XYZ file of C-alpha atoms in Angstrom:
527
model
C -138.565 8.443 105.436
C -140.627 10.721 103.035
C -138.626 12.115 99.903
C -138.951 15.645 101.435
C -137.276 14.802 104.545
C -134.581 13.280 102.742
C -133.778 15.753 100.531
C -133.769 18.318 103.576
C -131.719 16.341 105.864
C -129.383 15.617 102.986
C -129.264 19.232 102.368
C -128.942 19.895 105.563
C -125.877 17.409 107.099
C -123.969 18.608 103.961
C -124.053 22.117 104.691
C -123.836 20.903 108.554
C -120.936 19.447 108.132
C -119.286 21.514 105.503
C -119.561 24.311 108.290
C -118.346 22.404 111.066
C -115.179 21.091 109.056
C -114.643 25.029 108.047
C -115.003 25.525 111.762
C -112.474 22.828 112.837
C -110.377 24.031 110.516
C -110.476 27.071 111.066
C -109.681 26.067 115.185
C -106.730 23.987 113.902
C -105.039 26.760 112.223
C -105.469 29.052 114.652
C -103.995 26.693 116.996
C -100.998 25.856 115.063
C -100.443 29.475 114.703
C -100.506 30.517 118.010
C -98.372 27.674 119.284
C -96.178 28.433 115.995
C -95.754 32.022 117.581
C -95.223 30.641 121.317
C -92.393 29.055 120.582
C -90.933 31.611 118.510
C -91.112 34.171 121.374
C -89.636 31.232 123.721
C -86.720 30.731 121.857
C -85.899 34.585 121.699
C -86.973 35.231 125.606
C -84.348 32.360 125.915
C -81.815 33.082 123.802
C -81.602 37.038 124.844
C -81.689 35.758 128.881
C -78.864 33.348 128.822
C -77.050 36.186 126.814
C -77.505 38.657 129.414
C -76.750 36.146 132.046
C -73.879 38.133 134.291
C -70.792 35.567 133.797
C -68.825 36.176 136.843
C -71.402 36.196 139.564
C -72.447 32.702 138.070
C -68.888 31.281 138.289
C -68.681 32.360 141.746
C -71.662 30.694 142.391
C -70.345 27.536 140.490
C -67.145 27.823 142.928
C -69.288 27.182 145.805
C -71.364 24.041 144.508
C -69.461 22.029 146.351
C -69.662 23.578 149.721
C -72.536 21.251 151.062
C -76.000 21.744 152.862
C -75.351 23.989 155.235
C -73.742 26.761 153.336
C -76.954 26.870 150.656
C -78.855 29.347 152.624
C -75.903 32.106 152.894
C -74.937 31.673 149.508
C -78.953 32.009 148.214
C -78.720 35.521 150.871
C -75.751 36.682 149.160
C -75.644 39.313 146.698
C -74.486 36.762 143.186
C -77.764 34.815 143.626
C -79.898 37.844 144.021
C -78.639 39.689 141.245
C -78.902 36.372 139.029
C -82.309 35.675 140.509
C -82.702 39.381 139.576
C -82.384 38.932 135.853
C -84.298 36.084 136.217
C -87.059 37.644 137.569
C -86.653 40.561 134.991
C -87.107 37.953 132.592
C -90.401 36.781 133.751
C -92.159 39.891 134.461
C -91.540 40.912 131.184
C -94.442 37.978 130.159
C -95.942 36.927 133.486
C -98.627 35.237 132.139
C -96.402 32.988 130.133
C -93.419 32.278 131.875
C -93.928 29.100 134.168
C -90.064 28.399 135.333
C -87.257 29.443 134.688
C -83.887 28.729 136.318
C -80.411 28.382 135.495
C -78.632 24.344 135.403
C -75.200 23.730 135.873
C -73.893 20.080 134.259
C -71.850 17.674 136.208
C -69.778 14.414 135.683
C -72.729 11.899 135.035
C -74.847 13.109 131.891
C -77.967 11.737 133.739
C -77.906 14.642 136.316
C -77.714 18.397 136.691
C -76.729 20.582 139.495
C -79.529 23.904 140.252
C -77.667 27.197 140.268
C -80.381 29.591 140.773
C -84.838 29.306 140.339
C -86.176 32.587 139.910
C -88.700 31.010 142.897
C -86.378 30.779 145.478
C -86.032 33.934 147.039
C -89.734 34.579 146.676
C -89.936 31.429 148.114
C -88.277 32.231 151.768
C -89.963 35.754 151.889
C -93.644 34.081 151.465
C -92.203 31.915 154.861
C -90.956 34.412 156.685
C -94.294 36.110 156.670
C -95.675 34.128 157.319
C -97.691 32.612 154.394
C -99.403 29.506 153.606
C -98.350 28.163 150.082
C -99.998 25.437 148.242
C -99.186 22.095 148.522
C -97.694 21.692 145.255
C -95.170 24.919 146.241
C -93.896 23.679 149.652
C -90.823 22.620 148.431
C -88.522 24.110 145.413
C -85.324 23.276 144.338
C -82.256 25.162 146.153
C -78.729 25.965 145.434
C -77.158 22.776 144.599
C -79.567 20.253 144.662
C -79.842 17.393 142.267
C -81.895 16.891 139.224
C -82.693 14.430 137.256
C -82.486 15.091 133.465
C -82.989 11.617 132.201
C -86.518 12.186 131.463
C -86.029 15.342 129.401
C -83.888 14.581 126.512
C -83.712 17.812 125.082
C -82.160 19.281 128.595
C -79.978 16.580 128.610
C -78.492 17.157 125.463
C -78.019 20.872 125.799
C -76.118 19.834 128.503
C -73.761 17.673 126.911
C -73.583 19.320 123.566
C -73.892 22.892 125.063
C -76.287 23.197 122.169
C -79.761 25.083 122.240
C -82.763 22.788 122.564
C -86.049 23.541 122.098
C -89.187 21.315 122.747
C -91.642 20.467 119.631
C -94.753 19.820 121.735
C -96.688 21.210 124.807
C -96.593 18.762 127.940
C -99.330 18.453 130.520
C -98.381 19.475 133.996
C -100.404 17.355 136.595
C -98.952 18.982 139.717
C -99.644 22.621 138.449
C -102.745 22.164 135.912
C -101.161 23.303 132.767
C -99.258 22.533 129.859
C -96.578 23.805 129.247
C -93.249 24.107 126.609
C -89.265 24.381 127.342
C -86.569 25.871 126.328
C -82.561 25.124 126.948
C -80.160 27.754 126.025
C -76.530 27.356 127.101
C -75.481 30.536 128.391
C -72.989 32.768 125.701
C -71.024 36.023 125.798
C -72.315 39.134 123.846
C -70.988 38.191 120.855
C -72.712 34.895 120.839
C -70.512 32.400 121.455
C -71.089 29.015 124.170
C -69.573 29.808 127.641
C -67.407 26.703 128.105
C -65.584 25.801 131.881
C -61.704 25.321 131.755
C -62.710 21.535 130.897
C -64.659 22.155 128.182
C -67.869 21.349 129.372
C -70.723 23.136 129.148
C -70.526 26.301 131.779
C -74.745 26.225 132.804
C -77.758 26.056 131.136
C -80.565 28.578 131.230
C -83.966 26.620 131.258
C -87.058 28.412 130.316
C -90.910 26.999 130.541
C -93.961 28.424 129.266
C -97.785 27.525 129.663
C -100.142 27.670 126.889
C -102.433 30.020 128.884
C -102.539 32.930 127.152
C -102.577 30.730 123.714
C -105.838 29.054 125.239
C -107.851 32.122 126.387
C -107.346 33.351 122.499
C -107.780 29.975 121.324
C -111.327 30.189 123.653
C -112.430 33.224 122.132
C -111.283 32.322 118.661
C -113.487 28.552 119.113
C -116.524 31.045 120.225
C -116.685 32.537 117.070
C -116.204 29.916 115.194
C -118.932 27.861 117.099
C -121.359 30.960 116.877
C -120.708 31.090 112.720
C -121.017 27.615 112.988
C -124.331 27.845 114.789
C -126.052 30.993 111.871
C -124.668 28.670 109.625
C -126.984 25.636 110.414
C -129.892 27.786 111.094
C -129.797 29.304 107.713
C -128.745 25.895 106.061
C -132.092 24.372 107.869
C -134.449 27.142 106.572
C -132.625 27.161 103.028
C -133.287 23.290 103.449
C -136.689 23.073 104.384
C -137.626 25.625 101.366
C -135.708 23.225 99.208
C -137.086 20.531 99.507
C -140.809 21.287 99.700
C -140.221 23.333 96.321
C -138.700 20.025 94.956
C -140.824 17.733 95.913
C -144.421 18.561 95.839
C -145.600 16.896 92.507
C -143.520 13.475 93.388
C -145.436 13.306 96.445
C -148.186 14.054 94.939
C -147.486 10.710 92.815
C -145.985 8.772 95.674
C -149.859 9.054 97.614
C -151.265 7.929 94.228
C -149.077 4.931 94.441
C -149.453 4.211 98.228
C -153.324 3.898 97.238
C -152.887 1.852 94.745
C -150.508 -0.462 96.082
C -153.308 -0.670 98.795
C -155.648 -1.841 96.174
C -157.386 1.238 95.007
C -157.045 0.850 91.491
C -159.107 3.536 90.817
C -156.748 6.195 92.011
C -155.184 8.420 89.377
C -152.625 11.608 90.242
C -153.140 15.184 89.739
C -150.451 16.189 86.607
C -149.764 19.841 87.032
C -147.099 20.041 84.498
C -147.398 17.503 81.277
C -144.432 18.555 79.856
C -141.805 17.943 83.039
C -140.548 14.490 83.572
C -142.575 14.057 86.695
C -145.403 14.917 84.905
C -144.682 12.465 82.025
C -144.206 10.292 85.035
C -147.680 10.814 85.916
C -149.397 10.707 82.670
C -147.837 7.125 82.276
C -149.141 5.529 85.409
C -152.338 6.610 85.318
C -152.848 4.819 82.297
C -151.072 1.545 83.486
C -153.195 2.151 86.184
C -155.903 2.330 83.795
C -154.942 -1.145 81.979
C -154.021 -2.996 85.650
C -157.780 -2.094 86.794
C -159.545 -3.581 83.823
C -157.040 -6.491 84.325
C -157.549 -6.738 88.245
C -161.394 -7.162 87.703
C -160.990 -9.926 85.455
C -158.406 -11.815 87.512
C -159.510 -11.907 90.801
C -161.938 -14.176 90.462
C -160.212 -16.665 88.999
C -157.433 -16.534 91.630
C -159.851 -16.606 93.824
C -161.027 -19.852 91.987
C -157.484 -21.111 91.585
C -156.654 -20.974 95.397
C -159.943 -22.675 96.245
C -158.691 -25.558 94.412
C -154.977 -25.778 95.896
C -156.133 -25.630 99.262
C -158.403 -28.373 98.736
C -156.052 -30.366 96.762
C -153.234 -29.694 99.748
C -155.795 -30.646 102.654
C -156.407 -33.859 101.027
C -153.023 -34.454 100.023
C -151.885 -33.712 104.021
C -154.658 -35.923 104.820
C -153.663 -38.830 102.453
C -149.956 -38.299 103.602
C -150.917 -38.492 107.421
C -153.336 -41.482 106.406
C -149.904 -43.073 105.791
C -147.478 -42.068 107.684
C -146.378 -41.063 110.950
C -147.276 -37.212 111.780
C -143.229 -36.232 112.568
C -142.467 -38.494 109.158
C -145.192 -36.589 107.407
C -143.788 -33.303 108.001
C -140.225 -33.909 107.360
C -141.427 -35.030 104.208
C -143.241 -31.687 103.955
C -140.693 -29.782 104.150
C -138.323 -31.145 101.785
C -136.351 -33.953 103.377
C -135.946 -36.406 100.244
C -133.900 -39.004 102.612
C -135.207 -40.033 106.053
C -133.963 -42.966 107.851
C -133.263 -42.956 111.654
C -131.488 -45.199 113.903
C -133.600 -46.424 117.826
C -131.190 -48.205 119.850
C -134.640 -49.154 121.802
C -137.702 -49.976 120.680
C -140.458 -53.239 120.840
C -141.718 -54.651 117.698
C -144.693 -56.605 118.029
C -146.476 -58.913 114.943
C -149.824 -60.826 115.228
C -151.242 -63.236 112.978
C -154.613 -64.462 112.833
C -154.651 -68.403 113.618
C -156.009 -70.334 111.024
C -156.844 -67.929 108.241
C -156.286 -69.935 105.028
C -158.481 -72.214 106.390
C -161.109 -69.814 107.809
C -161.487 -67.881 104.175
C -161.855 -71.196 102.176
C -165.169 -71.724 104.335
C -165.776 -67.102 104.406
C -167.176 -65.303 101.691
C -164.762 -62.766 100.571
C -167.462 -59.525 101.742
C -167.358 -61.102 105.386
C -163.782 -61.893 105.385
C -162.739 -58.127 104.571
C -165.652 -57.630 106.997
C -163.838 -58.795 109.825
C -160.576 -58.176 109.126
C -161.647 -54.332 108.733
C -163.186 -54.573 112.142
C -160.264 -56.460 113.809
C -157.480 -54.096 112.824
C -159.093 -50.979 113.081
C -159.851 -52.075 116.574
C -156.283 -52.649 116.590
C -155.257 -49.514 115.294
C -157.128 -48.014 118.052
C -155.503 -49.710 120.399
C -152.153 -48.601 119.048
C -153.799 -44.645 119.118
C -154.414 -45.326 122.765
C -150.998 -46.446 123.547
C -149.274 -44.211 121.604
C -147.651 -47.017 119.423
C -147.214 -46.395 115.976
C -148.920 -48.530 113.249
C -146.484 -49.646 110.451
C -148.491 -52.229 108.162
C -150.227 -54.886 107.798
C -149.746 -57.825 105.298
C -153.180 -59.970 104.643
C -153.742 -61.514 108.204
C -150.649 -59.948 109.905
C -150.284 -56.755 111.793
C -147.138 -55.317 112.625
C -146.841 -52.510 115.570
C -143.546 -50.456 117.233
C -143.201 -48.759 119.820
C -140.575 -46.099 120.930
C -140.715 -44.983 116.725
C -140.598 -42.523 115.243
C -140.350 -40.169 118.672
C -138.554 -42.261 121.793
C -139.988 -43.467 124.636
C -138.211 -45.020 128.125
C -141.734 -46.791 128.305
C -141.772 -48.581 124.823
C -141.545 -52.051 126.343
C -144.469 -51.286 129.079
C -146.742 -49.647 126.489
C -146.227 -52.798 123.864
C -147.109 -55.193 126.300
C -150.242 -53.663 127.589
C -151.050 -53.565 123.829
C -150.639 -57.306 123.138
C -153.125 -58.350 126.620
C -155.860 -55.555 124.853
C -155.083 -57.193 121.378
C -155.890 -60.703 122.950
C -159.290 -59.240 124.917
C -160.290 -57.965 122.054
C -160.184 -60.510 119.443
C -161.496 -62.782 122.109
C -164.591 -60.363 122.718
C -165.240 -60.484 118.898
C -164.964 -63.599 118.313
C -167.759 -64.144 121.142
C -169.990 -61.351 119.631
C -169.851 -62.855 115.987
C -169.816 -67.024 117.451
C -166.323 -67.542 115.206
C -163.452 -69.149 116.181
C -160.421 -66.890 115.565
C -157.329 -66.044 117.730
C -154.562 -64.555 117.409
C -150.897 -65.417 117.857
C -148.432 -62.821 118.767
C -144.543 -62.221 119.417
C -142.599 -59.228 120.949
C -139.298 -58.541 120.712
C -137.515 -55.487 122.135
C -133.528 -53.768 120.691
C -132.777 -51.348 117.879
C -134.043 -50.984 114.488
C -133.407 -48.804 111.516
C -136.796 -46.809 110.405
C -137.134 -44.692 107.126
C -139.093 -44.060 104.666
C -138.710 -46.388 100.806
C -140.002 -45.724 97.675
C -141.228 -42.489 95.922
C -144.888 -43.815 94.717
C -147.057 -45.443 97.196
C -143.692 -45.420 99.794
C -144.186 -46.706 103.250
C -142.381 -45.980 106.729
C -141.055 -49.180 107.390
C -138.448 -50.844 110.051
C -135.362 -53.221 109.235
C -132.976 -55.345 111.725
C -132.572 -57.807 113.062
C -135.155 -57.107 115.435
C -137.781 -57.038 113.097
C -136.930 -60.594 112.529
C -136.842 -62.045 116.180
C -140.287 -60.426 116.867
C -141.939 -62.365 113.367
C -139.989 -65.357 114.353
C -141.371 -64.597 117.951
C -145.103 -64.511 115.977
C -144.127 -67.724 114.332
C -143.372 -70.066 117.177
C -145.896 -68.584 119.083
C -148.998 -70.079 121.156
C -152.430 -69.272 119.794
C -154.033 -66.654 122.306
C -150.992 -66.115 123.871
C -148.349 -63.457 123.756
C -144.600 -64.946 122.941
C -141.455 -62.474 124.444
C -138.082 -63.136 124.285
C -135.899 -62.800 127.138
C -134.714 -59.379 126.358
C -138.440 -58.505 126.478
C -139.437 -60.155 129.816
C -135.999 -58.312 131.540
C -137.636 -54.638 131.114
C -140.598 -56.209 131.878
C -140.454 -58.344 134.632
C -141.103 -55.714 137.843
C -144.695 -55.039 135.972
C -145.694 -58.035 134.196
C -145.627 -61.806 134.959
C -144.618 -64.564 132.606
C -144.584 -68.143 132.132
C -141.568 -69.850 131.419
C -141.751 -72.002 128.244
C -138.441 -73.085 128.102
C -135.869 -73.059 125.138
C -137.223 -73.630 121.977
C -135.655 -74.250 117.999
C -136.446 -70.791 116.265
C -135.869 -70.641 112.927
C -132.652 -68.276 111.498
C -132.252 -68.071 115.399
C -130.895 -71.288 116.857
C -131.813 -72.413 120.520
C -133.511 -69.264 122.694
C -134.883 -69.200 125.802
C -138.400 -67.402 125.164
C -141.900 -66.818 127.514
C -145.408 -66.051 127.638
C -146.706 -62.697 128.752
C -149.480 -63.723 131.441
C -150.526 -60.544 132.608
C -149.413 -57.685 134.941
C -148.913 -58.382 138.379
C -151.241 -57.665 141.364
């Protein structure tokens, strides 16, 4: 993001949010002083209506709580409940848009439950059905003269009941059946002096409930958060422009110097930057790099041609060294090496190891000239090692007039013992075809042996990729006590072999380090 943006956006979301926390603020106070005054005028609307509660019309009332079911509507007809459900009513139309319920609760024996004496709703209740009305679903059914309620789940009613002590709720609570929240009050009823109405057994004589919604707080809280949000709103806008102005004013010479730089970093050393003001810091600023720009041009020219030299050089010298390394060892050994690995050594539960030796050697170079015996053994194993290409065996040395092969190293393979024996019949054809072309007598013995080896690489100078086990050893002892022109297995080798290849039993021989084994010779494949 360019300097300019930043500076205005940081400009910006501080004087963003600086508003909007004023404005939230402001909402919050608001809010806690409205609901602060709500339930200041609740608890004097209920304090001055259970005061002016007429005593003796109640009592009656209480006198009849008893009566049952079917004496409910008479006694809500008769002239004590209308002229409580009178003051009731007085009470409410005094604030109609705040006053939710209210109602007048008489305790009993079990603290859990209360007894209804009069709801303001009742007698508007049975004149909305005798005309007929329909009411709403969640009015078809208010609480009557008498009935039960359960208190348990208001602890503050509950305790006015059994203290006969005025309650008042902290908190608004949302109404689901109505839509609104609302708060309550409980004021035991008293005499005009004040004092608790108590029944001849000292209980609480009735308990005026009062509850208020938080509509008329809302609608000013609405109007109140409209204000705020339209402030809120002038704010930003002016806080943008004031923002934008800012930081164009502030940053027009470092951008100035930051294009300079983006051209140079892109290699145009010959850009220099406009200094409007020498004297300010981002003028000194400028003054400085256009003469290390100065000195890093001169330098550049002189340099890049011998980098340019210099990297000639290591890529050759890498190439060759890849090359040499490849030369040597095994591509996936090669690049572990590569990058880094200083230990590699692997364990192949599987694999066939096969050595040949050339029959007769010593006596073949007393009678050779040294030119033709390199000759031939140059031609012999690198027709070898293309064998081993076209197999995908892997080569691992050879030692004078012996050549040692694996397959199933340095990647797996299920087909190791198939692929190592078509090897050895190609090895035999061609030594035989050369030593037809060239009229010499040389063959070849070889021995196979197939089971798990450890492979890894020894040394640091002029290291090899080499194999150890005792696998290693049955194949050269294999090589040993072979046949000349013939291919000597074990009988490990012929089992993975025997569905493809046929064999010729030669019976158990004395092998050397190995005791009595039952070995054959590979004849070809079958069919």
């Amino acid at each position: 993001m360019r300097l300019r943006r930043k500076i205005t956006a940081a400009f910006f979301l501080v004087s963003t949010l600086v508003a909007v926390l004023l404005a939230v603020v402001l909402y919050r106070f608001i809010e806690r002083q409205l609901a602060s005054e709500l339930r200041a005028r609740l608890r004097d609307m209920a304090q001055i209506a259970a005061a002016e509660v007429e005593v003796e019309p109640y009592q009656r009332l209480l006198a009849h709580l008893g009566d049952g079911s079917a004496a409910v509507p008479a006694l809500e007809a008769g002239a004590d409940y209308k002229e409580l459900s009178d003051h009731l009513n007085m009470v409410r139309r005094a604030e109609p848009s705040l006053v939710h319920f209210i109602y007048l609760l008489a305790p009993t024996g079990d603290p859990h439950t209360a007894k209804f004496v009069v709801d303001a709703d009742v007698l508007d209740f049975h004149a909305r059905l005798a005309r007929g009305e329909q009411l709403p679903h969640d009015q078809d059914k208010i609480s009557e003269f008498g009935d039960d309620y359960d208190v348990s789940e208001f602890p503050r009613l509950q305790q006015a009941l059994t203290d006969c002590t005025a309650q008042y709720e902290k908190d608004f609570v949302w109404d689901d059946d109505y839509g609104v929240a609302s708060v309550s009050a409980y004021v035991p009823l008293t005499d005009d002096n004040g004092t608790v109405l108590r029944g001849s057994d000292g209980t609480c004589l009735g308990v005026l409930g009062v509850d208020i919604t938080d509509a008329e707080m809302r609608a000013a809280l609405d109007e109140a958060g409209g204000l705020a949000l339209r402030i809120s709103i002038a704010v930003v806008i002016v806080a943008l422009l004031v923002s934008i102005a800012m930081g164009t004013v502030l940053t027009r010479s470092i951008l100035a110097l930051s294009n300079t730089v983006k051209r140079f970093a892109a290699k145009d050393f010959a850009a220099r930057t406009e200094v409007a003001h020498a004297h300010d810091e981002v003028g000194q600023l400028g003054t400085n790099f256009n003469a290390m720009a100065e000195t890093i041009q001169i330098h550049n020219e002189q340099l890049e041609d011998l980098v340019a030299q210099r990297t000639r050089e290591l890529a050759d010298e890498k190439a060759t060294s890849e090359r040499l390394l490849l030369n040597v060892l095994p591509a996936p050994i090669a690049g572990r090496l590569l990058k880094g690995e200083s230990l590699i050594v692997d364990r192949f539960d599987s694999v066939s190891v096969l050595f040949a030796d050339i029959v007769g050697f010593t006596k073949l170079s007393s009678h050779t000239s040294p030119e033709k015996l390199v000759t031939m053994l140059n031609d012999v194993f690198s027709a070898f090692d293309r064998l081993a290409e076209q197999h995908g065996l892997e080569k691992i040395k050879t030692i004078g007039d012996a050549y040692m092969v694996v397959a199933g190293v340095p990647v797996p393979s299920d087909t190791h013992a198939t692929a190592m024996a078509a090897m050895a019949l190609d090895m035999l054809d061609v030594v035989s075809a050369y030593a037809a072309k060239t009229e010499t007598e040389l063959s070849i013995r070889i021995g196979v042996h197939t089971g798990p080896v450890v492979a890894g690489v020894i040394g640091k100078n002029k290291f090899i990729y080499d194999l150890w086990g005792d696998t290693v050893n049955t194949a050269s002892r294999m090589e040993a006590h072979g046949v000349p022109g013939r291919v000597h297995v074990t009988e490990q080798m012929r089992a993975l072999l025997d569905a493809a290849f046929t064999f010729e039993d030669r019976g158990t021989i004395e092998v050397k380090g190995k005791g009595l084994m039952q070995t054959f010779l590979l004849m070809g494949r079958r069919g």
